Every structure is written in C-alpha cells, then in structure tokens.
Amino acid sequence: MISKLPHQLRLLIVDDDEVDRMALQRVLKQTQLNVRVDEAVDAESALTTIDQSEFDCLFLDYNLPGDNGLALTHKIRDRGIRAPLIVLTGQGDEQTAVELMKAGASDYLPKN
C-alpha cells in the first residue's frame, strides 16, 4: 500500500478531450496520492496556467488545438519550467518519442 505524501502534489493535465482528462484523474485517484489536479484544454490556456502557478508534474496530450505536444514542450522548457513533463498520445511512433525527449519531455506514454 502506498502511503500518502505529507504535502499535496500539484498536477496539470492538458488535453482537449474531457473523457481522457477524466480517465487520467481516475487513475491518479487510485494511487492514493494527495494530489490537486488543474486542467487546460489547449496550449494557450496551458501556458497561462503554468505562468500563474507552480506544478509538480505536467501531463500533456500530444495533439492539442493550436499546437502540438512537441511545440508546447519546447515553450514550457523555454520558460525554465523543470517539473516532470509526461506527453500522452493515442498515436505516434519512436521518432516522435525521441523528438519529445530531446525537447525536454520526461516520458512519453501511449493513451491505450
């Protein structure tokens, strides 16, 4: 059994699909970690949210309205944000994963 951390973790989920955001939140609740989850539905609102608050971990969908996960990863890292950044996607390949890791992503996970 995982014991709860003494402090609350701040997480940001950036995904335009509400069902995918809900699924990730459901998985996070099963961990028994003490988390506060904020959400953004596109790259622009994600950057605004990131500029206003500090997060312990970021979860980004690769396909977002107005930008993709690779471009958003670059923008986040260019802002000096060093929190772990996990890119989630329903599609992609090994080359995409390599590009994301070079851009500063901490990990790349398929949504399935």
JSON list of N, CA, C and O in Angstrom, two decimals, residues 23-72:
[
{"chain": "A", "resi": 23, "resn": "ALA", "atom": "N", "xyz": [-10.30, 10.17, -17.39]},
{"chain": "A", "resi": 23, "resn": "ALA", "atom": "CA", "xyz": [-9.65, 8.87, -17.24]},
{"chain": "A", "resi": 23, "resn": "ALA", "atom": "C", "xyz": [-8.33, 9.00, -16.47]},
{"chain": "A", "resi": 23, "resn": "ALA", "atom": "O", "xyz": [-8.04, 8.19, -15.58]},
{"chain": "A", "resi": 24, "resn": "LEU", "atom": "N", "xyz": [-7.54, 10.02, -16.80]},
{"chain": "A", "resi": 24, "resn": "LEU", "atom": "CA", "xyz": [-6.28, 10.23, -16.10]},
{"chain": "A", "resi": 24, "resn": "LEU", "atom": "C", "xyz": [-6.53, 10.60, -14.64]},
{"chain": "A", "resi": 24, "resn": "LEU", "atom": "O", "xyz": [-5.85, 10.09, -13.74]},
{"chain": "A", "resi": 25, "resn": "GLN", "atom": "N", "xyz": [-7.52, 11.42, -14.38]},
{"chain": "A", "resi": 25, "resn": "GLN", "atom": "CA", "xyz": [-7.85, 11.76, -13.00]},
{"chain": "A", "resi": 25, "resn": "GLN", "atom": "C", "xyz": [-8.28, 10.52, -12.21]},
{"chain": "A", "resi": 25, "resn": "GLN", "atom": "O", "xyz": [-7.90, 10.35, -11.05]},
{"chain": "A", "resi": 26, "resn": "ARG", "atom": "N", "xyz": [-9.05, 9.65, -12.86]},
{"chain": "A", "resi": 26, "resn": "ARG", "atom": "CA", "xyz": [-9.49, 8.42, -12.21]},
{"chain": "A", "resi": 26, "resn": "ARG", "atom": "C", "xyz": [-8.28, 7.56, -11.83]},
{"chain": "A", "resi": 26, "resn": "ARG", "atom": "O", "xyz": [-8.20, 7.02, -10.72]},
{"chain": "A", "resi": 27, "resn": "VAL", "atom": "N", "xyz": [-7.32, 7.44, -12.73]},
{"chain": "A", "resi": 27, "resn": "VAL", "atom": "CA", "xyz": [-6.11, 6.65, -12.45]},
{"chain": "A", "resi": 27, "resn": "VAL", "atom": "C", "xyz": [-5.32, 7.29, -11.30]},
{"chain": "A", "resi": 27, "resn": "VAL", "atom": "O", "xyz": [-4.82, 6.59, -10.42]},
{"chain": "A", "resi": 28, "resn": "LEU", "atom": "N", "xyz": [-5.20, 8.61, -11.32]},
{"chain": "A", "resi": 28, "resn": "LEU", "atom": "CA", "xyz": [-4.46, 9.30, -10.25]},
{"chain": "A", "resi": 28, "resn": "LEU", "atom": "C", "xyz": [-5.12, 9.09, -8.89]},
{"chain": "A", "resi": 28, "resn": "LEU", "atom": "O", "xyz": [-4.42, 8.92, -7.89]},
{"chain": "A", "resi": 29, "resn": "LYS", "atom": "N", "xyz": [-6.44, 9.07, -8.84]},
{"chain": "A", "resi": 29, "resn": "LYS", "atom": "CA", "xyz": [-7.15, 8.84, -7.57]},
{"chain": "A", "resi": 29, "resn": "LYS", "atom": "C", "xyz": [-6.87, 7.45, -7.03]},
{"chain": "A", "resi": 29, "resn": "LYS", "atom": "O", "xyz": [-6.82, 7.24, -5.82]},
{"chain": "A", "resi": 30, "resn": "GLN", "atom": "N", "xyz": [-6.68, 6.49, -7.91]},
{"chain": "A", "resi": 30, "resn": "GLN", "atom": "CA", "xyz": [-6.40, 5.11, -7.48]},
{"chain": "A", "resi": 30, "resn": "GLN", "atom": "C", "xyz": [-5.03, 4.97, -6.84]},
{"chain": "A", "resi": 30, "resn": "GLN", "atom": "O", "xyz": [-4.76, 4.00, -6.14]},
{"chain": "A", "resi": 31, "resn": "THR", "atom": "N", "xyz": [-4.14, 5.94, -7.07]},
{"chain": "A", "resi": 31, "resn": "THR", "atom": "CA", "xyz": [-2.79, 5.87, -6.49]},
{"chain": "A", "resi": 31, "resn": "THR", "atom": "C", "xyz": [-2.78, 6.20, -5.01]},
{"chain": "A", "resi": 31, "resn": "THR", "atom": "O", "xyz": [-1.81, 5.93, -4.34]},
{"chain": "A", "resi": 32, "resn": "GLN", "atom": "N", "xyz": [-3.81, 6.82, -4.50]},
{"chain": "A", "resi": 32, "resn": "GLN", "atom": "CA", "xyz": [-3.91, 7.26, -3.12]},
{"chain": "A", "resi": 32, "resn": "GLN", "atom": "C", "xyz": [-2.92, 8.39, -2.80]},
{"chain": "A", "resi": 32, "resn": "GLN", "atom": "O", "xyz": [-2.65, 8.68, -1.64]},
{"chain": "A", "resi": 33, "resn": "LEU", "atom": "N", "xyz": [-2.36, 9.02, -3.83]},
{"chain": "A", "resi": 33, "resn": "LEU", "atom": "CA", "xyz": [-1.51, 10.18, -3.62]},
{"chain": "A", "resi": 33, "resn": "LEU", "atom": "C", "xyz": [-2.38, 11.38, -3.31]},
{"chain": "A", "resi": 33, "resn": "LEU", "atom": "O", "xyz": [-3.52, 11.47, -3.76]},
{"chain": "A", "resi": 34, "resn": "ASN", "atom": "N", "xyz": [-1.84, 12.30, -2.57]},
{"chain": "A", "resi": 34, "resn": "ASN", "atom": "CA", "xyz": [-2.54, 13.54, -2.24]},
{"chain": "A", "resi": 34, "resn": "ASN", "atom": "C", "xyz": [-2.26, 14.52, -3.39]},
{"chain": "A", "resi": 34, "resn": "ASN", "atom": "O", "xyz": [-1.18, 15.11, -3.45]},
{"chain": "A", "resi": 35, "resn": "VAL", "atom": "N", "xyz": [-3.21, 14.64, -4.32]},
{"chain": "A", "resi": 35, "resn": "VAL", "atom": "CA", "xyz": [-2.99, 15.48, -5.49]},
{"chain": "A", "resi": 35, "resn": "VAL", "atom": "C", "xyz": [-4.08, 16.52, -5.66]},
{"chain": "A", "resi": 35, "resn": "VAL", "atom": "O", "xyz": [-5.23, 16.30, -5.28]},
{"chain": "A", "resi": 36, "resn": "ARG", "atom": "N", "xyz": [-3.68, 17.63, -6.22]},
{"chain": "A", "resi": 36, "resn": "ARG", "atom": "CA", "xyz": [-4.62, 18.64, -6.70]},
{"chain": "A", "resi": 36, "resn": "ARG", "atom": "C", "xyz": [-4.39, 18.71, -8.20]},
{"chain": "A", "resi": 36, "resn": "ARG", "atom": "O", "xyz": [-3.27, 18.93, -8.65]},
{"chain": "A", "resi": 37, "resn": "VAL", "atom": "N", "xyz": [-5.44, 18.52, -8.96]},
{"chain": "A", "resi": 37, "resn": "VAL", "atom": "CA", "xyz": [-5.32, 18.49, -10.42]},
{"chain": "A", "resi": 37, "resn": "VAL", "atom": "C", "xyz": [-5.99, 19.71, -11.02]},
{"chain": "A", "resi": 37, "resn": "VAL", "atom": "O", "xyz": [-7.16, 19.99, -10.77]},
{"chain": "A", "resi": 38, "resn": "ASP", "atom": "N", "xyz": [-5.22, 20.44, -11.82]},
{"chain": "A", "resi": 38, "resn": "ASP", "atom": "CA", "xyz": [-5.75, 21.53, -12.63]},
{"chain": "A", "resi": 38, "resn": "ASP", "atom": "C", "xyz": [-5.82, 21.03, -14.06]},
{"chain": "A", "resi": 38, "resn": "ASP", "atom": "O", "xyz": [-5.12, 20.09, -14.43]},
{"chain": "A", "resi": 39, "resn": "GLU", "atom": "N", "xyz": [-6.66, 21.66, -14.87]},
{"chain": "A", "resi": 39, "resn": "GLU", "atom": "CA", "xyz": [-6.84, 21.23, -16.25]},
{"chain": "A", "resi": 39, "resn": "GLU", "atom": "C", "xyz": [-6.73, 22.41, -17.20]},
{"chain": "A", "resi": 39, "resn": "GLU", "atom": "O", "xyz": [-7.07, 23.54, -16.84]},
{"chain": "A", "resi": 40, "resn": "ALA", "atom": "N", "xyz": [-6.26, 22.11, -18.40]},
{"chain": "A", "resi": 40, "resn": "ALA", "atom": "CA", "xyz": [-6.26, 23.06, -19.51]},
{"chain": "A", "resi": 40, "resn": "ALA", "atom": "C", "xyz": [-6.66, 22.29, -20.75]},
{"chain": "A", "resi": 40, "resn": "ALA", "atom": "O", "xyz": [-6.37, 21.09, -20.87]},
{"chain": "A", "resi": 41, "resn": "VAL", "atom": "N", "xyz": [-7.33, 22.97, -21.69]},
{"chain": "A", "resi": 41, "resn": "VAL", "atom": "CA", "xyz": [-7.85, 22.27, -22.86]},
{"chain": "A", "resi": 41, "resn": "VAL", "atom": "C", "xyz": [-7.08, 22.57, -24.14]},
{"chain": "A", "resi": 41, "resn": "VAL", "atom": "O", "xyz": [-7.35, 21.97, -25.18]},
{"chain": "A", "resi": 42, "resn": "ASP", "atom": "N", "xyz": [-6.12, 23.49, -24.07]},
{"chain": "A", "resi": 42, "resn": "ASP", "atom": "CA", "xyz": [-5.30, 23.80, -25.25]},
{"chain": "A", "resi": 42, "resn": "ASP", "atom": "C", "xyz": [-3.97, 24.38, -24.80]},
{"chain": "A", "resi": 42, "resn": "ASP", "atom": "O", "xyz": [-3.76, 24.65, -23.61]},
{"chain": "A", "resi": 43, "resn": "ALA", "atom": "N", "xyz": [-3.07, 24.58, -25.75]},
{"chain": "A", "resi": 43, "resn": "ALA", "atom": "CA", "xyz": [-1.72, 25.05, -25.43]},
{"chain": "A", "resi": 43, "resn": "ALA", "atom": "C", "xyz": [-1.75, 26.45, -24.82]},
{"chain": "A", "resi": 43, "resn": "ALA", "atom": "O", "xyz": [-1.02, 26.72, -23.86]},
{"chain": "A", "resi": 44, "resn": "GLU", "atom": "N", "xyz": [-2.56, 27.32, -25.35]},
{"chain": "A", "resi": 44, "resn": "GLU", "atom": "CA", "xyz": [-2.60, 28.70, -24.86]},
{"chain": "A", "resi": 44, "resn": "GLU", "atom": "C", "xyz": [-3.04, 28.75, -23.40]},
{"chain": "A", "resi": 44, "resn": "GLU", "atom": "O", "xyz": [-2.41, 29.41, -22.57]},
{"chain": "A", "resi": 45, "resn": "SER", "atom": "N", "xyz": [-4.13, 28.05, -23.06]},
{"chain": "A", "resi": 45, "resn": "SER", "atom": "CA", "xyz": [-4.59, 28.07, -21.67]},
{"chain": "A", "resi": 45, "resn": "SER", "atom": "C", "xyz": [-3.60, 27.34, -20.76]},
{"chain": "A", "resi": 45, "resn": "SER", "atom": "O", "xyz": [-3.45, 27.69, -19.59]},
{"chain": "A", "resi": 46, "resn": "ALA", "atom": "N", "xyz": [-2.90, 26.33, -21.30]},
{"chain": "A", "resi": 46, "resn": "ALA", "atom": "CA", "xyz": [-1.88, 25.63, -20.51]},
{"chain": "A", "resi": 46, "resn": "ALA", "atom": "C", "xyz": [-0.76, 26.59, -20.13]},
{"chain": "A", "resi": 46, "resn": "ALA", "atom": "O", "xyz": [-0.34, 26.63, -18.96]},
{"chain": "A", "resi": 47, "resn": "LEU", "atom": "N", "xyz": [-0.28, 27.36, -21.09]},
{"chain": "A", "resi": 47, "resn": "LEU", "atom": "CA", "xyz": [0.81, 28.30, -20.81]},
{"chain": "A", "resi": 47, "resn": "LEU", "atom": "C", "xyz": [0.38, 29.37, -19.82]},
{"chain": "A", "resi": 47, "resn": "LEU", "atom": "O", "xyz": [1.14, 29.74, -18.92]},
{"chain": "A", "resi": 48, "resn": "THR", "atom": "N", "xyz": [-0.84, 29.85, -19.94]},
{"chain": "A", "resi": 48, "resn": "THR", "atom": "CA", "xyz": [-1.37, 30.83, -18.98]},
{"chain": "A", "resi": 48, "resn": "THR", "atom": "C", "xyz": [-1.40, 30.24, -17.59]},
{"chain": "A", "resi": 48, "resn": "THR", "atom": "O", "xyz": [-0.97, 30.87, -16.61]},
{"chain": "A", "resi": 49, "resn": "THR", "atom": "N", "xyz": [-1.89, 29.01, -17.47]},
{"chain": "A", "resi": 49, "resn": "THR", "atom": "CA", "xyz": [-1.97, 28.33, -16.17]},
{"chain": "A", "resi": 49, "resn": "THR", "atom": "C", "xyz": [-0.59, 28.10, -15.59]},
{"chain": "A", "resi": 49, "resn": "THR", "atom": "O", "xyz": [-0.35, 28.33, -14.40]},
{"chain": "A", "resi": 50, "resn": "ILE", "atom": "N", "xyz": [0.34, 27.67, -16.42]},
{"chain": "A", "resi": 50, "resn": "ILE", "atom": "CA", "xyz": [1.71, 27.41, -15.97]},
{"chain": "A", "resi": 50, "resn": "ILE", "atom": "C", "xyz": [2.39, 28.69, -15.52]},
{"chain": "A", "resi": 50, "resn": "ILE", "atom": "O", "xyz": [3.15, 28.69, -14.55]},
{"chain": "A", "resi": 51, "resn": "ASP", "atom": "N", "xyz": [2.10, 29.80, -16.18]},
{"chain": "A", "resi": 51, "resn": "ASP", "atom": "CA", "xyz": [2.68, 31.08, -15.79]},
{"chain": "A", "resi": 51, "resn": "ASP", "atom": "C", "xyz": [2.14, 31.58, -14.45]},
{"chain": "A", "resi": 51, "resn": "ASP", "atom": "O", "xyz": [2.79, 32.35, -13.76]},
{"chain": "A", "resi": 52, "resn": "GLN", "atom": "N", "xyz": [0.95, 31.12, -14.07]},
{"chain": "A", "resi": 52, "resn": "GLN", "atom": "CA", "xyz": [0.29, 31.60, -12.85]},
{"chain": "A", "resi": 52, "resn": "GLN", "atom": "C", "xyz": [0.53, 30.71, -11.64]},
{"chain": "A", "resi": 52, "resn": "GLN", "atom": "O", "xyz": [0.32, 31.15, -10.51]},
{"chain": "A", "resi": 53, "resn": "SER", "atom": "N", "xyz": [0.93, 29.47, -11.85]},
{"chain": "A", "resi": 53, "resn": "SER", "atom": "CA", "xyz": [1.09, 28.53, -10.74]},
{"chain": "A", "resi": 53, "resn": "SER", "atom": "C", "xyz": [2.27, 27.60, -10.97]},
{"chain": "A", "resi": 53, "resn": "SER", "atom": "O", "xyz": [2.68, 27.39, -12.11]},
{"chain": "A", "resi": 54, "resn": "GLU", "atom": "N", "xyz": [2.77, 27.03, -9.88]},
{"chain": "A", "resi": 54, "resn": "GLU", "atom": "CA", "xyz": [3.83, 26.03, -9.98]},
{"chain": "A", "resi": 54, "resn": "GLU", "atom": "C", "xyz": [3.21, 24.65, -9.90]},
{"chain": "A", "resi": 54, "resn": "GLU", "atom": "O", "xyz": [2.28, 24.42, -9.12]},
{"chain": "A", "resi": 55, "resn": "PHE", "atom": "N", "xyz": [3.73, 23.72, -10.70]},
{"chain": "A", "resi": 55, "resn": "PHE", "atom": "CA", "xyz": [3.21, 22.36, -10.72]},
{"chain": "A", "resi": 55, "resn": "PHE", "atom": "C", "xyz": [4.34, 21.37, -10.46]},
{"chain": "A", "resi": 55, "resn": "PHE", "atom": "O", "xyz": [5.49, 21.61, -10.84]},
{"chain": "A", "resi": 56, "resn": "ASP", "atom": "N", "xyz": [3.98, 20.26, -9.83]},
{"chain": "A", "resi": 56, "resn": "ASP", "atom": "CA", "xyz": [4.94, 19.20, -9.56]},
{"chain": "A", "resi": 56, "resn": "ASP", "atom": "C", "xyz": [5.11, 18.26, -10.74]},
{"chain": "A", "resi": 56, "resn": "ASP", "atom": "O", "xyz": [6.14, 17.59, -10.87]},
{"chain": "A", "resi": 57, "resn": "CYS", "atom": "N", "xyz": [4.09, 18.20, -11.62]},
{"chain": "A", "resi": 57, "resn": "CYS", "atom": "CA", "xyz": [4.15, 17.35, -12.80]},
{"chain": "A", "resi": 57, "resn": "CYS", "atom": "C", "xyz": [3.12, 17.84, -13.81]},
{"chain": "A", "resi": 57, "resn": "CYS", "atom": "O", "xyz": [2.04, 18.31, -13.43]},
{"chain": "A", "resi": 58, "resn": "LEU", "atom": "N", "xyz": [3.47, 17.73, -15.09]},
{"chain": "A", "resi": 58, "resn": "LEU", "atom": "CA", "xyz": [2.60, 18.14, -16.18]},
{"chain": "A", "resi": 58, "resn": "LEU", "atom": "C", "xyz": [2.32, 16.94, -17.07]},
{"chain": "A", "resi": 58, "resn": "LEU", "atom": "O", "xyz": [3.24, 16.20, -17.42]},
{"chain": "A", "resi": 59, "resn": "PHE", "atom": "N", "xyz": [1.06, 16.76, -17.44]},
{"chain": "A", "resi": 59, "resn": "PHE", "atom": "CA", "xyz": [0.65, 15.73, -18.39]},
{"chain": "A", "resi": 59, "resn": "PHE", "atom": "C", "xyz": [0.10, 16.43, -19.61]},
{"chain": "A", "resi": 59, "resn": "PHE", "atom": "O", "xyz": [-0.89, 17.16, -19.51]},
{"chain": "A", "resi": 60, "resn": "LEU", "atom": "N", "xyz": [0.72, 16.22, -20.77]},
{"chain": "A", "resi": 60, "resn": "LEU", "atom": "CA", "xyz": [0.31, 16.90, -21.99]},
{"chain": "A", "resi": 60, "resn": "LEU", "atom": "C", "xyz": [-0.16, 15.90, -23.04]},
{"chain": "A", "resi": 60, "resn": "LEU", "atom": "O", "xyz": [0.53, 14.92, -23.31]},
{"chain": "A", "resi": 61, "resn": "ASP", "atom": "N", "xyz": [-1.29, 16.20, -23.65]},
{"chain": "A", "resi": 61, "resn": "ASP", "atom": "CA", "xyz": [-1.71, 15.44, -24.83]},
{"chain": "A", "resi": 61, "resn": "ASP", "atom": "C", "xyz": [-0.83, 15.89, -25.98]},
{"chain": "A", "resi": 61, "resn": "ASP", "atom": "O", "xyz": [-0.45, 17.07, -26.07]},
{"chain": "A", "resi": 62, "resn": "TYR", "atom": "N", "xyz": [-0.49, 14.99, -26.86]},
{"chain": "A", "resi": 62, "resn": "TYR", "atom": "CA", "xyz": [0.36, 15.36, -28.00]},
{"chain": "A", "resi": 62, "resn": "TYR", "atom": "C", "xyz": [-0.41, 16.20, -29.03]},
{"chain": "A", "resi": 62, "resn": "TYR", "atom": "O", "xyz": [0.13, 17.14, -29.59]},
{"chain": "A", "resi": 63, "resn": "ASN", "atom": "N", "xyz": [-1.66, 15.84, -29.27]},
{"chain": "A", "resi": 63, "resn": "ASN", "atom": "CA", "xyz": [-2.46, 16.56, -30.26]},
{"chain": "A", "resi": 63, "resn": "ASN", "atom": "C", "xyz": [-3.40, 17.54, -29.56]},
{"chain": "A", "resi": 63, "resn": "ASN", "atom": "O", "xyz": [-4.40, 17.14, -28.98]},
{"chain": "A", "resi": 64, "resn": "LEU", "atom": "N", "xyz": [-3.05, 18.82, -29.63]},
{"chain": "A", "resi": 64, "resn": "LEU", "atom": "CA", "xyz": [-3.82, 19.87, -28.98]},
{"chain": "A", "resi": 64, "resn": "LEU", "atom": "C", "xyz": [-4.27, 20.90, -30.01]},
{"chain": "A", "resi": 64, "resn": "LEU", "atom": "O", "xyz": [-3.56, 21.14, -30.99]},
{"chain": "A", "resi": 65, "resn": "PRO", "atom": "N", "xyz": [-5.39, 21.55, -29.76]},
{"chain": "A", "resi": 65, "resn": "PRO", "atom": "CA", "xyz": [-5.79, 22.64, -30.65]},
{"chain": "A", "resi": 65, "resn": "PRO", "atom": "C", "xyz": [-4.76, 23.78, -30.59]},
{"chain": "A", "resi": 65, "resn": "PRO", "atom": "O", "xyz": [-4.34, 24.18, -29.51]},
{"chain": "A", "resi": 66, "resn": "GLY", "atom": "N", "xyz": [-4.32, 24.22, -31.73]},
{"chain": "A", "resi": 66, "resn": "GLY", "atom": "CA", "xyz": [-3.42, 25.37, -31.79]},
{"chain": "A", "resi": 66, "resn": "GLY", "atom": "C", "xyz": [-1.94, 25.05, -31.65]},
{"chain": "A", "resi": 66, "resn": "GLY", "atom": "O", "xyz": [-1.10, 25.90, -31.89]},
{"chain": "A", "resi": 67, "resn": "ASP", "atom": "N", "xyz": [-1.60, 23.87, -31.24]},
{"chain": "A", "resi": 67, "resn": "ASP", "atom": "CA", "xyz": [-0.20, 23.48, -31.05]},
{"chain": "A", "resi": 67, "resn": "ASP", "atom": "C", "xyz": [-0.14, 21.98, -30.86]},
{"chain": "A", "resi": 67, "resn": "ASP", "atom": "O", "xyz": [-1.15, 21.33, -30.63]},
{"chain": "A", "resi": 68, "resn": "ASN", "atom": "N", "xyz": [1.06, 21.43, -30.91]},
{"chain": "A", "resi": 68, "resn": "ASN", "atom": "CA", "xyz": [1.18, 20.01, -30.57]},
{"chain": "A", "resi": 68, "resn": "ASN", "atom": "C", "xyz": [2.06, 19.87, -29.34]},
{"chain": "A", "resi": 68, "resn": "ASN", "atom": "O", "xyz": [2.63, 20.84, -28.85]},
{"chain": "A", "resi": 69, "resn": "GLY", "atom": "N", "xyz": [2.13, 18.68, -28.83]},
{"chain": "A", "resi": 69, "resn": "GLY", "atom": "CA", "xyz": [2.88, 18.43, -27.61]},
{"chain": "A", "resi": 69, "resn": "GLY", "atom": "C", "xyz": [4.36, 18.76, -27.72]},
{"chain": "A", "resi": 69, "resn": "GLY", "atom": "O", "xyz": [4.97, 19.21, -26.75]},
{"chain": "A", "resi": 70, "resn": "LEU", "atom": "N", "xyz": [4.93, 18.59, -28.89]},
{"chain": "A", "resi": 70, "resn": "LEU", "atom": "CA", "xyz": [6.35, 18.91, -29.09]},
{"chain": "A", "resi": 70, "resn": "LEU", "atom": "C", "xyz": [6.58, 20.41, -28.97]},
{"chain": "A", "resi": 70, "resn": "LEU", "atom": "O", "xyz": [7.46, 20.86, -28.23]},
{"chain": "A", "resi": 71, "resn": "ALA", "atom": "N", "xyz": [5.77, 21.20, -29.66]},
{"chain": "A", "resi": 71, "resn": "ALA", "atom": "CA", "xyz": [5.91, 22.66, -29.60]},
{"chain": "A", "resi": 71, "resn": "ALA", "atom": "C", "xyz": [5.64, 23.16, -28.18]},
{"chain": "A", "resi": 71, "resn": "ALA", "atom": "O", "xyz": [6.35, 24.04, -27.67]},
{"chain": "A", "resi": 72, "resn": "LEU", "atom": "N", "xyz": [4.63, 22.60, -27.52]},
{"chain": "A", "resi": 72, "resn": "LEU", "atom": "CA", "xyz": [4.31, 23.02, -26.17]},
{"chain": "A", "resi": 72, "resn": "LEU", "atom": "C", "xyz": [5.42, 22.63, -25.20]},
{"chain": "A", "resi": 72, "resn": "LEU", "atom": "O", "xyz": [5.76, 23.40, -24.30]}
]
